[in-house]
Each structure stands twice: as C-alpha cells, then as structure tokens.
Amino acid sequence: MNIVTVVGQSDILPLFDENVLPHCGIICAPALTQLEAKEAVLVIGEGAVLPEKLSVLAAVVDNDSGFDASLLNGTAVVTCGLGSRNTVSITSKTAEYVTLSLNRSIQTLKGICEPMELPLPVREDVDDYAYMAAFAASVLLGNIG
C-alpha cells in the first residue's frame, strides 16, 4: 500500500478519508527520529520536527511558509505554493471547487507525470497547503496522472 507520512500539523486526512483523492495509507506524527521508506512521501506540516535519518521517494513542503528546503539535503523536494514557480499550485478557487496544478513533470512511483490540472470539491476544514500537499503526494505515489 502507498503511504503518506505527515510530520507536524496538517489537515489532509479528510481529502483521503472521504474519497476526494485516491485512498492511501496515512501516518501522522508530530515528529519522527527516522523515516526509511523508499516508496513513501513525506508531507511536512506546520511545526514539523524533521527526521534525522530520511530516505523517502520525496518530501512535500509549503514553499510559502519560508521552509528551508536545504534541510532535506539528498531528498527530492516538491514545493507547494500559490506562485507558478512551485511544483504544485492552485490555479483557481471558487466556493465549490479548487483547481490544483502540477506545473512541471515529476518522477513518480509509476514513471513520469506530465503537467496537469485537477479540480476538487472545496471543504471548509481543509486549507490551501493541505490541498496542494495531498495532491502532490497522490501524484508522486502514482495514484493520479
């Protein structure tokens, strides 16, 4: 089973639990000492304490938060944020839908995923970064695209 590990605080769970995005395993922890899972995606949430030993498919970070991606030296990083310079961004948002964008090709568990957009229903209990991070994780795991 594909695994998304969330370190720190994030509200991505409803997006997977309620079938907004394809189901996958989710592990949530405020902090980890190590994470060695080559087919897992690490989502770095607010207040995360990063593992000292890290070996994952990729880490997903909130680029708008000022996170220092150099802390993930040697790990593939997928940036999320409102600007098009990020790997994943939001291209539009209405009261009913948020449209997420993969802005460049990325390596996934199933091969290369080309740029794409995906509209999802809006949930009031999910913030913009959680949408982008869950979408990025789903693409990286090969569940979308």
Short mmCIF file of N, CA and C in Angstrom, two decimals:
data_model
loop_
_atom_site.label_atom_id
_atom_site.label_comp_id
_atom_site.label_asym_id
_atom_site.label_seq_id
_atom_site.Cartn_x
_atom_site.Cartn_y
_atom_site.Cartn_z
N MET A 1 0.84 -1.19 0.00
CA MET A 1 0.00 0.00 0.00
C MET A 1 0.88 1.24 0.00
N ASN A 2 0.48 2.26 -0.74
CA ASN A 2 1.19 3.53 -0.76
C ASN A 2 0.99 4.25 0.56
N ILE A 3 2.04 4.90 1.04
CA ILE A 3 1.99 5.56 2.34
C ILE A 3 2.36 7.04 2.21
N VAL A 4 1.57 7.88 2.85
CA VAL A 4 1.89 9.29 3.02
C VAL A 4 2.16 9.49 4.50
N THR A 5 3.32 10.00 4.84
CA THR A 5 3.65 10.27 6.24
C THR A 5 3.64 11.78 6.43
N VAL A 6 2.84 12.23 7.38
CA VAL A 6 2.73 13.66 7.68
C VAL A 6 3.45 13.93 8.98
N VAL A 7 4.43 14.83 8.94
CA VAL A 7 5.14 15.24 10.15
C VAL A 7 4.71 16.67 10.45
N GLY A 8 4.29 16.92 11.68
CA GLY A 8 3.76 18.23 12.06
C GLY A 8 2.25 18.25 11.86
N GLN A 9 1.68 19.44 11.84
CA GLN A 9 0.23 19.58 11.74
C GLN A 9 -0.20 19.81 10.30
N SER A 10 -1.20 19.04 9.86
CA SER A 10 -1.78 19.21 8.53
C SER A 10 -3.19 18.65 8.55
N ASP A 11 -4.05 19.23 7.76
CA ASP A 11 -5.44 18.78 7.71
C ASP A 11 -5.75 18.04 6.41
N ILE A 12 -4.82 17.20 5.93
CA ILE A 12 -5.03 16.49 4.67
C ILE A 12 -5.91 15.25 4.82
N LEU A 13 -6.10 14.75 6.03
CA LEU A 13 -6.82 13.49 6.23
C LEU A 13 -8.19 13.43 5.57
N PRO A 14 -9.05 14.46 5.68
CA PRO A 14 -10.37 14.36 5.05
C PRO A 14 -10.31 14.17 3.53
N LEU A 15 -9.27 14.65 2.90
CA LEU A 15 -9.16 14.52 1.44
C LEU A 15 -8.97 13.07 1.01
N PHE A 16 -8.34 12.26 1.86
CA PHE A 16 -8.14 10.85 1.57
C PHE A 16 -9.26 10.00 2.16
N ASP A 17 -9.69 10.32 3.37
CA ASP A 17 -10.71 9.52 4.05
C ASP A 17 -12.06 9.56 3.37
N GLU A 18 -12.37 10.65 2.73
CA GLU A 18 -13.70 10.80 2.14
C GLU A 18 -13.67 10.69 0.63
N ASN A 19 -12.63 10.02 0.11
CA ASN A 19 -12.50 9.70 -1.31
C ASN A 19 -12.49 10.91 -2.24
N VAL A 20 -12.03 12.06 -1.75
CA VAL A 20 -11.81 13.20 -2.62
C VAL A 20 -10.59 12.90 -3.50
N LEU A 21 -9.59 12.25 -2.90
CA LEU A 21 -8.40 11.76 -3.61
C LEU A 21 -8.31 10.25 -3.43
N PRO A 22 -7.59 9.54 -4.31
CA PRO A 22 -7.47 8.09 -4.17
C PRO A 22 -6.93 7.69 -2.81
N HIS A 23 -7.51 6.65 -2.24
CA HIS A 23 -7.14 6.19 -0.90
C HIS A 23 -5.68 5.73 -0.85
N CYS A 24 -5.03 6.03 0.26
CA CYS A 24 -3.69 5.51 0.54
C CYS A 24 -3.50 5.48 2.04
N GLY A 25 -2.46 4.83 2.50
CA GLY A 25 -2.17 4.80 3.92
C GLY A 25 -1.64 6.14 4.39
N ILE A 26 -2.06 6.56 5.58
CA ILE A 26 -1.61 7.84 6.14
C ILE A 26 -1.04 7.58 7.54
N ILE A 27 0.13 8.11 7.79
CA ILE A 27 0.73 8.08 9.11
C ILE A 27 0.94 9.53 9.53
N CYS A 28 0.44 9.93 10.68
CA CYS A 28 0.62 11.30 11.18
C CYS A 28 1.41 11.27 12.48
N ALA A 29 2.40 12.14 12.59
CA ALA A 29 3.21 12.20 13.80
C ALA A 29 3.72 13.63 13.97
N PRO A 30 3.82 14.10 15.22
CA PRO A 30 4.39 15.44 15.41
C PRO A 30 5.88 15.48 15.06
N ALA A 31 6.55 14.34 15.27
CA ALA A 31 7.98 14.27 14.99
C ALA A 31 8.37 12.81 14.77
N LEU A 32 9.44 12.60 14.02
CA LEU A 32 10.00 11.27 13.79
C LEU A 32 11.50 11.34 13.94
N THR A 33 12.11 10.28 14.46
CA THR A 33 13.57 10.26 14.52
C THR A 33 14.17 9.74 13.23
N GLN A 34 13.43 8.83 12.55
CA GLN A 34 13.90 8.36 11.26
C GLN A 34 12.70 7.91 10.42
N LEU A 35 12.88 8.00 9.12
CA LEU A 35 11.87 7.53 8.18
C LEU A 35 12.61 6.97 6.98
N GLU A 36 12.60 5.65 6.87
CA GLU A 36 13.25 4.98 5.76
C GLU A 36 12.20 4.15 5.04
N ALA A 37 11.64 4.73 3.99
CA ALA A 37 10.59 4.08 3.21
C ALA A 37 10.67 4.65 1.80
N LYS A 38 11.37 3.98 0.93
CA LYS A 38 11.65 4.48 -0.43
C LYS A 38 10.39 4.71 -1.26
N GLU A 39 9.27 4.09 -0.89
CA GLU A 39 8.02 4.27 -1.64
C GLU A 39 7.00 5.09 -0.86
N ALA A 40 7.49 5.90 0.07
CA ALA A 40 6.62 6.77 0.85
C ALA A 40 6.89 8.23 0.50
N VAL A 41 5.90 9.05 0.74
CA VAL A 41 6.02 10.50 0.56
C VAL A 41 5.92 11.15 1.93
N LEU A 42 6.83 12.05 2.23
CA LEU A 42 6.80 12.79 3.48
C LEU A 42 6.17 14.15 3.22
N VAL A 43 5.09 14.45 3.93
CA VAL A 43 4.46 15.77 3.87
C VAL A 43 4.88 16.51 5.13
N ILE A 44 5.50 17.66 4.95
CA ILE A 44 5.99 18.43 6.08
C ILE A 44 4.95 19.49 6.43
N GLY A 45 4.33 19.31 7.59
CA GLY A 45 3.30 20.22 8.05
C GLY A 45 3.86 21.26 9.00
N GLU A 46 2.96 22.10 9.47
CA GLU A 46 3.34 23.18 10.37
C GLU A 46 3.94 22.64 11.67
N GLY A 47 5.06 23.22 12.08
CA GLY A 47 5.70 22.84 13.34
C GLY A 47 6.41 21.50 13.29
N ALA A 48 6.71 20.99 12.11
CA ALA A 48 7.32 19.66 11.97
C ALA A 48 8.73 19.62 12.55
N VAL A 49 9.04 18.50 13.17
CA VAL A 49 10.41 18.18 13.57
C VAL A 49 10.86 17.11 12.60
N LEU A 50 11.86 17.43 11.80
CA LEU A 50 12.29 16.52 10.73
C LEU A 50 13.07 15.34 11.26
N PRO A 51 12.92 14.19 10.60
CA PRO A 51 13.70 13.00 10.99
C PRO A 51 15.19 13.23 10.76
N GLU A 52 16.02 12.70 11.65
CA GLU A 52 17.46 12.80 11.46
C GLU A 52 17.90 11.92 10.30
N LYS A 53 17.29 10.73 10.18
CA LYS A 53 17.56 9.82 9.06
C LYS A 53 16.33 9.83 8.17
N LEU A 54 16.54 10.16 6.90
CA LEU A 54 15.41 10.28 5.98
C LEU A 54 15.75 9.65 4.65
N SER A 55 14.91 8.70 4.23
CA SER A 55 15.06 8.07 2.93
C SER A 55 13.65 7.77 2.41
N VAL A 56 13.13 8.68 1.57
CA VAL A 56 11.78 8.57 1.03
C VAL A 56 11.80 8.89 -0.46
N LEU A 57 10.68 8.61 -1.12
CA LEU A 57 10.54 8.96 -2.53
C LEU A 57 10.72 10.46 -2.72
N ALA A 58 10.02 11.25 -1.90
CA ALA A 58 10.10 12.72 -1.98
C ALA A 58 9.49 13.33 -0.73
N ALA A 59 9.85 14.58 -0.49
CA ALA A 59 9.25 15.36 0.58
C ALA A 59 8.45 16.50 -0.04
N VAL A 60 7.29 16.78 0.52
CA VAL A 60 6.41 17.84 0.05
C VAL A 60 6.47 18.96 1.08
N VAL A 61 6.77 20.19 0.60
CA VAL A 61 6.94 21.31 1.53
C VAL A 61 6.09 22.50 1.09
N ASP A 62 5.72 23.31 2.09
CA ASP A 62 4.99 24.56 1.85
C ASP A 62 6.02 25.65 1.57
N ASN A 63 6.21 25.97 0.31
CA ASN A 63 7.21 26.95 -0.08
C ASN A 63 6.83 28.36 0.36
N ASP A 64 5.53 28.60 0.57
CA ASP A 64 5.08 29.92 1.01
C ASP A 64 5.34 30.16 2.50
N SER A 65 5.69 29.11 3.23
CA SER A 65 5.91 29.25 4.68
C SER A 65 7.33 29.67 5.01
N GLY A 66 8.20 29.69 4.00
CA GLY A 66 9.60 30.03 4.25
C GLY A 66 10.42 28.83 4.69
N PHE A 67 9.89 27.61 4.51
CA PHE A 67 10.61 26.41 4.88
C PHE A 67 11.94 26.34 4.14
N ASP A 68 12.99 25.97 4.84
CA ASP A 68 14.33 25.87 4.25
C ASP A 68 14.51 24.47 3.68
N ALA A 69 14.31 24.32 2.37
CA ALA A 69 14.40 23.02 1.71
C ALA A 69 15.81 22.43 1.77
N SER A 70 16.82 23.24 2.06
CA SER A 70 18.18 22.70 2.16
C SER A 70 18.32 21.76 3.36
N LEU A 71 17.37 21.80 4.29
CA LEU A 71 17.36 20.88 5.42
C LEU A 71 17.11 19.44 4.96
N LEU A 72 16.62 19.29 3.74
CA LEU A 72 16.29 17.97 3.19
C LEU A 72 17.35 17.53 2.18
N ASN A 73 18.58 17.88 2.42
CA ASN A 73 19.69 17.58 1.52
C ASN A 73 19.67 16.11 1.11
N GLY A 74 19.67 15.85 -0.20
CA GLY A 74 19.68 14.49 -0.70
C GLY A 74 18.30 13.89 -0.91
N THR A 75 17.25 14.62 -0.55
CA THR A 75 15.88 14.15 -0.73
C THR A 75 15.21 14.97 -1.82
N ALA A 76 14.50 14.31 -2.72
CA ALA A 76 13.73 15.04 -3.74
C ALA A 76 12.67 15.87 -3.03
N VAL A 77 12.50 17.13 -3.46
CA VAL A 77 11.56 18.04 -2.82
C VAL A 77 10.54 18.52 -3.84
N VAL A 78 9.27 18.46 -3.47
CA VAL A 78 8.19 19.02 -4.28
C VAL A 78 7.65 20.21 -3.51
N THR A 79 7.77 21.40 -4.12
CA THR A 79 7.31 22.61 -3.46
C THR A 79 5.86 22.90 -3.80
N CYS A 80 5.13 23.36 -2.80
CA CYS A 80 3.73 23.76 -2.97
C CYS A 80 3.62 25.22 -2.58
N GLY A 81 2.83 25.97 -3.33
CA GLY A 81 2.63 27.37 -3.01
C GLY A 81 1.76 28.04 -4.05
N LEU A 82 1.38 29.26 -3.78
CA LEU A 82 0.44 29.95 -4.65
C LEU A 82 1.08 30.49 -5.92
N GLY A 83 2.38 30.54 -6.00
CA GLY A 83 3.03 31.04 -7.21
C GLY A 83 3.33 29.92 -8.20
N SER A 84 3.39 30.26 -9.47
CA SER A 84 3.63 29.27 -10.52
C SER A 84 5.06 28.73 -10.50
N ARG A 85 5.95 29.32 -9.72
CA ARG A 85 7.32 28.82 -9.62
C ARG A 85 7.38 27.53 -8.80
N ASN A 86 6.31 27.20 -8.10
CA ASN A 86 6.25 25.98 -7.31
C ASN A 86 5.88 24.80 -8.19
N THR A 87 6.21 23.61 -7.74
CA THR A 87 5.87 22.41 -8.49
C THR A 87 4.36 22.21 -8.52
N VAL A 88 3.70 22.47 -7.40
CA VAL A 88 2.25 22.36 -7.29
C VAL A 88 1.70 23.70 -6.81
N SER A 89 0.63 24.15 -7.46
CA SER A 89 0.00 25.41 -7.08
C SER A 89 -1.51 25.30 -7.28
N ILE A 90 -2.20 26.35 -6.90
CA ILE A 90 -3.64 26.46 -7.12
C ILE A 90 -3.84 27.45 -8.25
N THR A 91 -4.57 27.03 -9.29
CA THR A 91 -4.79 27.94 -10.42
C THR A 91 -6.11 28.69 -10.31
N SER A 92 -7.08 28.12 -9.59
CA SER A 92 -8.33 28.85 -9.35
C SER A 92 -9.05 28.25 -8.16
N LYS A 93 -9.91 29.07 -7.56
CA LYS A 93 -10.69 28.61 -6.41
C LYS A 93 -12.01 29.36 -6.39
N THR A 94 -13.10 28.60 -6.33
CA THR A 94 -14.44 29.18 -6.21
C THR A 94 -15.04 28.66 -4.91
N ALA A 95 -16.28 28.98 -4.66
CA ALA A 95 -16.94 28.47 -3.47
C ALA A 95 -17.11 26.95 -3.52
N GLU A 96 -17.16 26.40 -4.74
CA GLU A 96 -17.40 24.96 -4.89
C GLU A 96 -16.15 24.14 -5.20
N TYR A 97 -15.20 24.71 -5.95
CA TYR A 97 -14.05 23.92 -6.42
C TYR A 97 -12.74 24.68 -6.26
N VAL A 98 -11.69 23.88 -6.03
CA VAL A 98 -10.31 24.38 -6.07
C VAL A 98 -9.62 23.60 -7.18
N THR A 99 -8.92 24.30 -8.07
CA THR A 99 -8.22 23.62 -9.17
C THR A 99 -6.73 23.64 -8.86
N LEU A 100 -6.17 22.43 -8.75
CA LEU A 100 -4.76 22.25 -8.43
C LEU A 100 -3.98 22.03 -9.72
N SER A 101 -2.74 22.49 -9.72
CA SER A 101 -1.92 22.38 -10.93
C SER A 101 -0.57 21.77 -10.61
N LEU A 102 -0.20 20.75 -11.39
CA LEU A 102 1.16 20.24 -11.39
C LEU A 102 1.86 21.01 -12.50
N ASN A 103 2.79 21.90 -12.14
CA ASN A 103 3.36 22.86 -13.08
C ASN A 103 4.53 22.35 -13.90
N ARG A 104 5.08 21.19 -13.53
CA ARG A 104 6.19 20.62 -14.30
C ARG A 104 6.16 19.10 -14.15
N SER A 105 6.84 18.43 -15.04
CA SER A 105 6.92 16.96 -14.98
C SER A 105 7.68 16.53 -13.73
N ILE A 106 7.21 15.44 -13.12
CA ILE A 106 7.92 14.89 -11.96
C ILE A 106 7.97 13.37 -12.07
N GLN A 107 8.98 12.80 -11.41
CA GLN A 107 9.14 11.35 -11.33
C GLN A 107 8.22 10.82 -10.24
N THR A 108 7.43 9.80 -10.57
CA THR A 108 6.53 9.18 -9.61
C THR A 108 6.90 7.70 -9.47
N LEU A 109 6.18 6.99 -8.61
CA LEU A 109 6.42 5.56 -8.48
C LEU A 109 6.11 4.80 -9.76
N LYS A 110 5.26 5.38 -10.61
CA LYS A 110 4.85 4.70 -11.83
C LYS A 110 5.47 5.30 -13.09
N GLY A 111 6.40 6.22 -12.96
CA GLY A 111 7.04 6.84 -14.12
C GLY A 111 6.96 8.35 -14.05
N ILE A 112 6.98 8.97 -15.21
CA ILE A 112 6.93 10.44 -15.28
C ILE A 112 5.47 10.89 -15.37
N CYS A 113 5.11 11.89 -14.58
CA CYS A 113 3.78 12.53 -14.68
C CYS A 113 3.99 13.90 -15.29
N GLU A 114 3.29 14.16 -16.37
CA GLU A 114 3.38 15.44 -17.06
C GLU A 114 2.50 16.48 -16.37
N PRO A 115 2.75 17.77 -16.62
CA PRO A 115 1.91 18.82 -16.03
C PRO A 115 0.43 18.56 -16.28
N MET A 116 -0.38 18.90 -15.29
CA MET A 116 -1.81 18.66 -15.37
C MET A 116 -2.54 19.53 -14.36
N GLU A 117 -3.85 19.59 -14.48
CA GLU A 117 -4.70 20.27 -13.51
C GLU A 117 -5.76 19.30 -13.03
N LEU A 118 -6.22 19.51 -11.80
CA LEU A 118 -7.26 18.66 -11.22
C LEU A 118 -8.18 19.50 -10.34
N PRO A 119 -9.48 19.61 -10.71
CA PRO A 119 -10.42 20.30 -9.84
C PRO A 119 -10.91 19.34 -8.75
N LEU A 120 -11.00 19.86 -7.53
CA LEU A 120 -11.53 19.09 -6.40
C LEU A 120 -12.58 19.92 -5.67
N PRO A 121 -13.54 19.26 -5.03
CA PRO A 121 -14.54 20.00 -4.28
C PRO A 121 -13.91 20.70 -3.07
N VAL A 122 -14.40 21.89 -2.78
CA VAL A 122 -13.89 22.66 -1.65
C VAL A 122 -14.47 22.13 -0.35
N ARG A 123 -13.62 22.01 0.64
CA ARG A 123 -14.02 21.67 2.00
C ARG A 123 -13.56 22.81 2.90
N GLU A 124 -14.42 23.27 3.77
CA GLU A 124 -14.07 24.39 4.65
C GLU A 124 -13.01 24.04 5.68
N ASP A 125 -12.88 22.75 6.02
CA ASP A 125 -11.94 22.33 7.06
C ASP A 125 -10.55 21.98 6.51
N VAL A 126 -10.29 22.30 5.24
CA VAL A 126 -9.01 21.99 4.61
C VAL A 126 -8.41 23.27 4.03
N ASP A 127 -7.17 23.58 4.42
CA ASP A 127 -6.54 24.80 3.91
C ASP A 127 -5.85 24.55 2.57
N ASP A 128 -5.40 25.62 1.95
CA ASP A 128 -4.81 25.53 0.60
C ASP A 128 -3.59 24.61 0.57
N TYR A 129 -2.69 24.73 1.55
CA TYR A 129 -1.50 23.88 1.55
C TYR A 129 -1.88 22.41 1.65
N ALA A 130 -2.88 22.08 2.46
CA ALA A 130 -3.30 20.69 2.59
C ALA A 130 -3.78 20.14 1.26
N TYR A 131 -4.54 20.93 0.50
CA TYR A 131 -4.96 20.51 -0.84
C TYR A 131 -3.75 20.24 -1.72
N MET A 132 -2.82 21.19 -1.75
CA MET A 132 -1.65 21.05 -2.62
C MET A 132 -0.79 19.87 -2.19
N ALA A 133 -0.58 19.70 -0.89
CA ALA A 133 0.27 18.61 -0.39
C ALA A 133 -0.36 17.25 -0.67
N ALA A 134 -1.66 17.12 -0.45
CA ALA A 134 -2.34 15.84 -0.71
C ALA A 134 -2.31 15.51 -2.20
N PHE A 135 -2.52 16.51 -3.04
CA PHE A 135 -2.46 16.32 -4.50
C PHE A 135 -1.05 15.90 -4.90
N ALA A 136 -0.03 16.60 -4.40
CA ALA A 136 1.36 16.26 -4.71
C ALA A 136 1.68 14.83 -4.30
N ALA A 137 1.27 14.44 -3.10
CA ALA A 137 1.54 13.09 -2.61
C ALA A 137 0.85 12.05 -3.49
N SER A 138 -0.39 12.32 -3.89
CA SER A 138 -1.13 11.39 -4.74
C SER A 138 -0.47 11.22 -6.11
N VAL A 139 0.03 12.32 -6.66
CA VAL A 139 0.74 12.26 -7.94
C VAL A 139 2.04 11.47 -7.77
N LEU A 140 2.82 11.77 -6.74
CA LEU A 140 4.09 11.10 -6.52
C LEU A 140 3.92 9.59 -6.34
N LEU A 141 2.84 9.18 -5.69
CA LEU A 141 2.58 7.76 -5.47
C LEU A 141 2.00 7.07 -6.70
N GLY A 142 1.73 7.85 -7.75
CA GLY A 142 1.21 7.27 -8.98
C GLY A 142 -0.29 7.03 -8.96
N ASN A 143 -0.99 7.63 -7.99
CA ASN A 143 -2.44 7.45 -7.88
C ASN A 143 -3.21 8.40 -8.78
N ILE A 144 -2.56 9.46 -9.24
CA ILE A 144 -3.16 10.45 -10.15
C ILE A 144 -2.15 10.69 -11.26
N GLY A 145 -2.64 10.80 -12.49
CA GLY A 145 -1.76 11.18 -13.58
C GLY A 145 -1.37 10.08 -14.42
#
